[in-house]
Amino acid sequence: MFVSQLYNAFLTILFVFFLLRDEQRIKEWGYENVLEGHPNLIRYIQAVNQGLKSVYFGYTLTMLAITIISAILYHALNLTALSGLAIPHPTLLAIATGLASVIPLVGRNLLYGAVLVYLSILALRSYLTLLWFPGLFFIVMNLAFDSIIRIYVRPSLSGRLFPIGLVMFAYLLGPPIFGWYGIFLGPFVMVVVVQFLREPLAILVSPLDE
């Protein structure tokens, strides 16, 4: 199984390499031999391309921003923590926070919940008065930080092409349906279908030569 997965990974990397290398040539061939004279099809493909950029590139930038900002906040919170009551491995946790953002709405909340329970247990084992630190963590990360991400960071980096709930289900349902690569294929299918539905169906199903 490992050899098969390694071979599939090699094929994927090889395929992506040639796509990137010959992108312009493939684009020119497509316009000259397939898309020329079909403005409706061109408009649809451009809409899909814009949607994929929004989902993949935009969300990648968002994850990077979340990782950097959360790392700063985790280390800053640890500066206020008493000995024995600190956020564990703040840098690694920041990376996990960025990766958890792949699943909108629920990903980071699950991670915050796990850290909050961990810090609360540590506080209860020492003194009840130390519960202020888990409370501070919750206020800073779950309320203030997440609000900034939702209101300012994500819209500015990812745009508003798709409802956040739709993106969430694309990421959640992709892996169960398609396997591990569904985390990429799920959003891809979502973009193709949604952009198709956004175009007038009567135009798309009509003869393209008209």
Short mmCIF file of C-alpha atoms in Angstrom, two decimals:
data_model
loop_
_atom_site.label_atom_id
_atom_site.label_comp_id
_atom_site.label_asym_id
_atom_site.label_seq_id
_atom_site.Cartn_x
_atom_site.Cartn_y
_atom_site.Cartn_z
CA MET A 1 0.00 0.00 0.00
CA PHE A 2 2.84 2.38 0.84
CA VAL A 3 4.48 1.75 -2.55
CA SER A 4 1.17 2.42 -4.29
CA GLN A 5 0.68 5.69 -2.40
CA LEU A 6 4.26 6.71 -3.15
CA TYR A 7 3.73 5.98 -6.84
CA ASN A 8 0.50 7.99 -6.88
CA ALA A 9 2.26 10.90 -5.18
CA PHE A 10 5.04 10.73 -7.78
CA LEU A 11 2.52 10.77 -10.63
CA THR A 12 0.72 13.72 -9.06
CA ILE A 13 3.92 15.73 -8.70
CA LEU A 14 4.95 14.86 -12.26
CA PHE A 15 1.53 15.84 -13.62
CA VAL A 16 1.55 19.15 -11.76
CA PHE A 17 5.10 19.88 -12.95
CA PHE A 18 4.19 19.51 -16.63
CA LEU A 19 0.98 21.48 -16.16
CA LEU A 20 2.91 24.37 -14.65
CA ARG A 21 5.70 24.18 -17.22
CA ASP A 22 3.39 24.04 -20.25
CA GLU A 23 0.54 26.15 -18.85
CA GLN A 24 0.73 28.86 -21.51
CA ARG A 25 1.06 26.35 -24.35
CA ILE A 26 -1.95 24.35 -23.12
CA LYS A 27 -3.96 27.56 -22.72
CA GLU A 28 -3.19 28.72 -26.26
CA TRP A 29 -4.01 25.29 -27.69
CA GLY A 30 -7.31 25.20 -25.83
CA TYR A 31 -8.38 28.63 -27.06
CA GLU A 32 -7.41 27.90 -30.66
CA ASN A 33 -8.81 24.38 -30.98
CA VAL A 34 -11.62 24.10 -28.44
CA LEU A 35 -12.84 27.44 -27.12
CA GLU A 36 -12.52 29.72 -30.13
CA GLY A 37 -15.95 30.99 -31.15
CA HIS A 38 -17.59 29.78 -27.93
CA PRO A 39 -17.83 32.89 -25.71
CA ASN A 40 -20.29 31.28 -23.28
CA LEU A 41 -17.96 28.36 -22.62
CA ILE A 42 -15.01 30.73 -22.23
CA ARG A 43 -16.95 32.79 -19.71
CA TYR A 44 -17.85 29.68 -17.73
CA ILE A 45 -14.26 28.38 -17.66
CA GLN A 46 -13.01 31.81 -16.57
CA ALA A 47 -15.59 31.80 -13.77
CA VAL A 48 -14.39 28.37 -12.64
CA ASN A 49 -10.78 29.56 -12.77
CA GLN A 50 -11.63 32.59 -10.65
CA GLY A 51 -13.47 30.40 -8.18
CA LEU A 52 -10.58 27.96 -7.85
CA LYS A 53 -8.19 30.84 -7.24
CA SER A 54 -10.48 32.12 -4.51
CA VAL A 55 -10.79 28.75 -2.79
CA TYR A 56 -7.23 27.42 -3.10
CA PHE A 57 -4.92 30.43 -3.28
CA GLY A 58 -7.08 32.66 -1.10
CA TYR A 59 -7.54 30.04 1.58
CA THR A 60 -3.83 29.21 1.51
CA LEU A 61 -3.01 32.85 2.22
CA THR A 62 -5.64 32.87 4.95
CA MET A 63 -4.12 29.79 6.58
CA LEU A 64 -0.67 31.37 6.47
CA ALA A 65 -1.96 34.58 8.06
CA ILE A 66 -3.79 32.62 10.76
CA THR A 67 -0.65 30.61 11.52
CA ILE A 68 1.53 33.70 11.93
CA ILE A 69 -0.97 35.71 13.97
CA SER A 70 -1.91 32.80 16.23
CA ALA A 71 1.78 32.05 16.89
CA ILE A 72 2.26 35.63 18.07
CA LEU A 73 -0.84 35.42 20.28
CA TYR A 74 0.09 32.04 21.79
CA HIS A 75 3.56 33.25 22.74
CA ALA A 76 2.13 36.51 24.09
CA LEU A 77 -0.41 34.62 26.21
CA ASN A 78 2.34 32.41 27.61
CA LEU A 79 4.15 35.53 28.80
CA THR A 80 1.20 36.19 31.13
CA ALA A 81 0.85 32.58 32.29
CA LEU A 82 2.12 31.36 35.63
CA SER A 83 4.68 28.57 35.84
CA GLY A 84 3.15 25.21 34.95
CA LEU A 85 0.13 26.77 33.28
CA ALA A 86 1.08 27.61 29.72
CA ILE A 87 -0.07 26.82 26.21
CA PRO A 88 1.92 23.74 25.12
CA HIS A 89 4.20 23.98 22.09
CA PRO A 90 2.82 27.34 20.89
CA THR A 91 4.59 27.30 17.52
CA LEU A 92 3.38 23.80 16.62
CA LEU A 93 -0.06 24.70 17.91
CA ALA A 94 -0.08 27.77 15.65
CA ILE A 95 0.67 25.56 12.64
CA ALA A 96 -2.15 23.24 13.71
CA THR A 97 -4.44 26.27 14.02
CA GLY A 98 -3.66 27.30 10.46
CA LEU A 99 -4.25 23.78 9.15
CA ALA A 100 -7.50 23.51 11.13
CA SER A 101 -8.73 26.58 9.25
CA VAL A 102 -9.13 24.34 6.19
CA ILE A 103 -12.45 23.38 7.79
CA PRO A 104 -14.31 26.70 8.12
CA LEU A 105 -16.37 27.50 11.21
CA VAL A 106 -15.63 24.31 13.15
CA GLY A 107 -11.93 23.52 12.58
CA ARG A 108 -10.36 26.12 14.85
CA ASN A 109 -13.16 25.88 17.40
CA LEU A 110 -12.42 22.20 17.95
CA LEU A 111 -8.75 23.00 18.49
CA TYR A 112 -9.54 25.89 20.84
CA GLY A 113 -11.86 23.61 22.78
CA ALA A 114 -9.15 20.99 23.25
CA VAL A 115 -6.63 23.59 24.47
CA LEU A 116 -9.24 25.18 26.74
CA VAL A 117 -10.02 21.81 28.37
CA TYR A 118 -6.30 21.11 28.81
CA LEU A 119 -5.61 24.48 30.45
CA SER A 120 -8.70 24.18 32.65
CA ILE A 121 -7.60 20.77 33.93
CA LEU A 122 -4.15 22.16 34.77
CA ALA A 123 -5.74 25.09 36.59
CA LEU A 124 -8.15 22.88 38.56
CA ARG A 125 -5.27 20.67 39.68
CA SER A 126 -3.54 23.71 41.13
CA TYR A 127 -5.82 26.54 42.29
CA LEU A 128 -9.28 27.58 41.14
CA THR A 129 -8.06 31.15 40.93
CA LEU A 130 -5.86 30.11 37.99
CA LEU A 131 -8.95 29.60 35.84
CA TRP A 132 -8.53 33.20 34.71
CA PHE A 133 -5.88 32.04 32.23
CA PRO A 134 -8.11 29.54 30.36
CA GLY A 135 -10.76 32.27 30.38
CA LEU A 136 -8.30 34.75 28.90
CA PHE A 137 -7.33 32.20 26.25
CA PHE A 138 -10.99 31.74 25.31
CA ILE A 139 -11.65 35.48 25.09
CA VAL A 140 -8.54 36.25 23.05
CA MET A 141 -8.67 33.33 20.63
CA ASN A 142 -12.31 32.33 20.31
CA LEU A 143 -13.90 35.77 20.50
CA ALA A 144 -11.41 38.49 19.52
CA PHE A 145 -9.06 36.60 17.17
CA ASP A 146 -11.76 34.62 15.36
CA SER A 147 -13.86 37.75 14.89
CA ILE A 148 -10.92 39.52 13.24
CA ILE A 149 -10.32 36.51 10.98
CA ARG A 150 -13.97 36.26 9.91
CA ILE A 151 -14.60 39.98 9.44
CA TYR A 152 -11.30 41.26 8.04
CA VAL A 153 -8.67 38.63 7.18
CA ARG A 154 -10.67 35.94 5.37
CA PRO A 155 -12.82 38.31 3.24
CA SER A 156 -9.80 40.37 2.16
CA LEU A 157 -7.70 37.32 1.24
CA SER A 158 -10.30 34.82 0.07
CA GLY A 159 -12.99 37.08 -1.30
CA ARG A 160 -16.71 36.47 -1.08
CA LEU A 161 -17.31 34.33 -4.15
CA PHE A 162 -18.83 31.46 -2.19
CA PRO A 163 -20.90 31.21 1.01
CA ILE A 164 -18.73 30.09 3.91
CA GLY A 165 -21.17 27.28 4.76
CA LEU A 166 -20.89 25.86 1.25
CA VAL A 167 -17.10 25.87 1.46
CA MET A 168 -17.30 24.19 4.88
CA PHE A 169 -19.36 21.29 3.54
CA ALA A 170 -17.07 20.97 0.52
CA TYR A 171 -14.09 20.45 2.82
CA LEU A 172 -16.01 18.24 5.27
CA LEU A 173 -17.63 15.95 2.70
CA GLY A 174 -14.67 15.74 0.31
CA PRO A 175 -12.50 13.27 2.29
CA PRO A 176 -15.35 10.82 3.17
CA ILE A 177 -16.45 10.71 -0.47
CA PHE A 178 -13.14 10.81 -2.37
CA GLY A 179 -10.59 9.74 0.24
CA TRP A 180 -7.71 11.85 1.60
CA TYR A 181 -7.38 13.80 -1.66
CA GLY A 182 -11.02 14.83 -1.25
CA ILE A 183 -9.79 17.79 0.78
CA PHE A 184 -8.75 19.23 -2.59
CA LEU A 185 -11.25 17.48 -4.88
CA GLY A 186 -14.28 18.39 -2.74
CA PRO A 187 -13.81 22.17 -3.14
CA PHE A 188 -12.97 21.65 -6.82
CA VAL A 189 -16.28 19.88 -7.46
CA MET A 190 -18.08 22.56 -5.46
CA VAL A 191 -16.60 25.36 -7.58
CA VAL A 192 -17.40 23.62 -10.88
CA VAL A 193 -21.01 22.92 -9.88
CA VAL A 194 -21.72 26.31 -8.28
CA GLN A 195 -20.25 28.29 -11.16
CA PHE A 196 -22.26 26.16 -13.58
CA LEU A 197 -25.45 26.92 -11.66
CA ARG A 198 -24.62 30.62 -11.56
CA GLU A 199 -24.48 30.79 -15.36
CA PRO A 200 -27.80 30.86 -17.23
CA LEU A 201 -28.52 27.19 -17.85
CA ALA A 202 -30.42 27.99 -21.02
CA ILE A 203 -27.27 29.54 -22.51
CA LEU A 204 -24.96 26.74 -21.39
CA VAL A 205 -27.11 23.96 -22.80
CA SER A 206 -27.86 25.77 -26.05
CA PRO A 207 -25.69 25.08 -29.11
CA LEU A 208 -22.40 26.86 -28.52
CA ASP A 209 -22.02 27.71 -32.18
CA GLU A 210 -24.98 30.10 -32.17
#
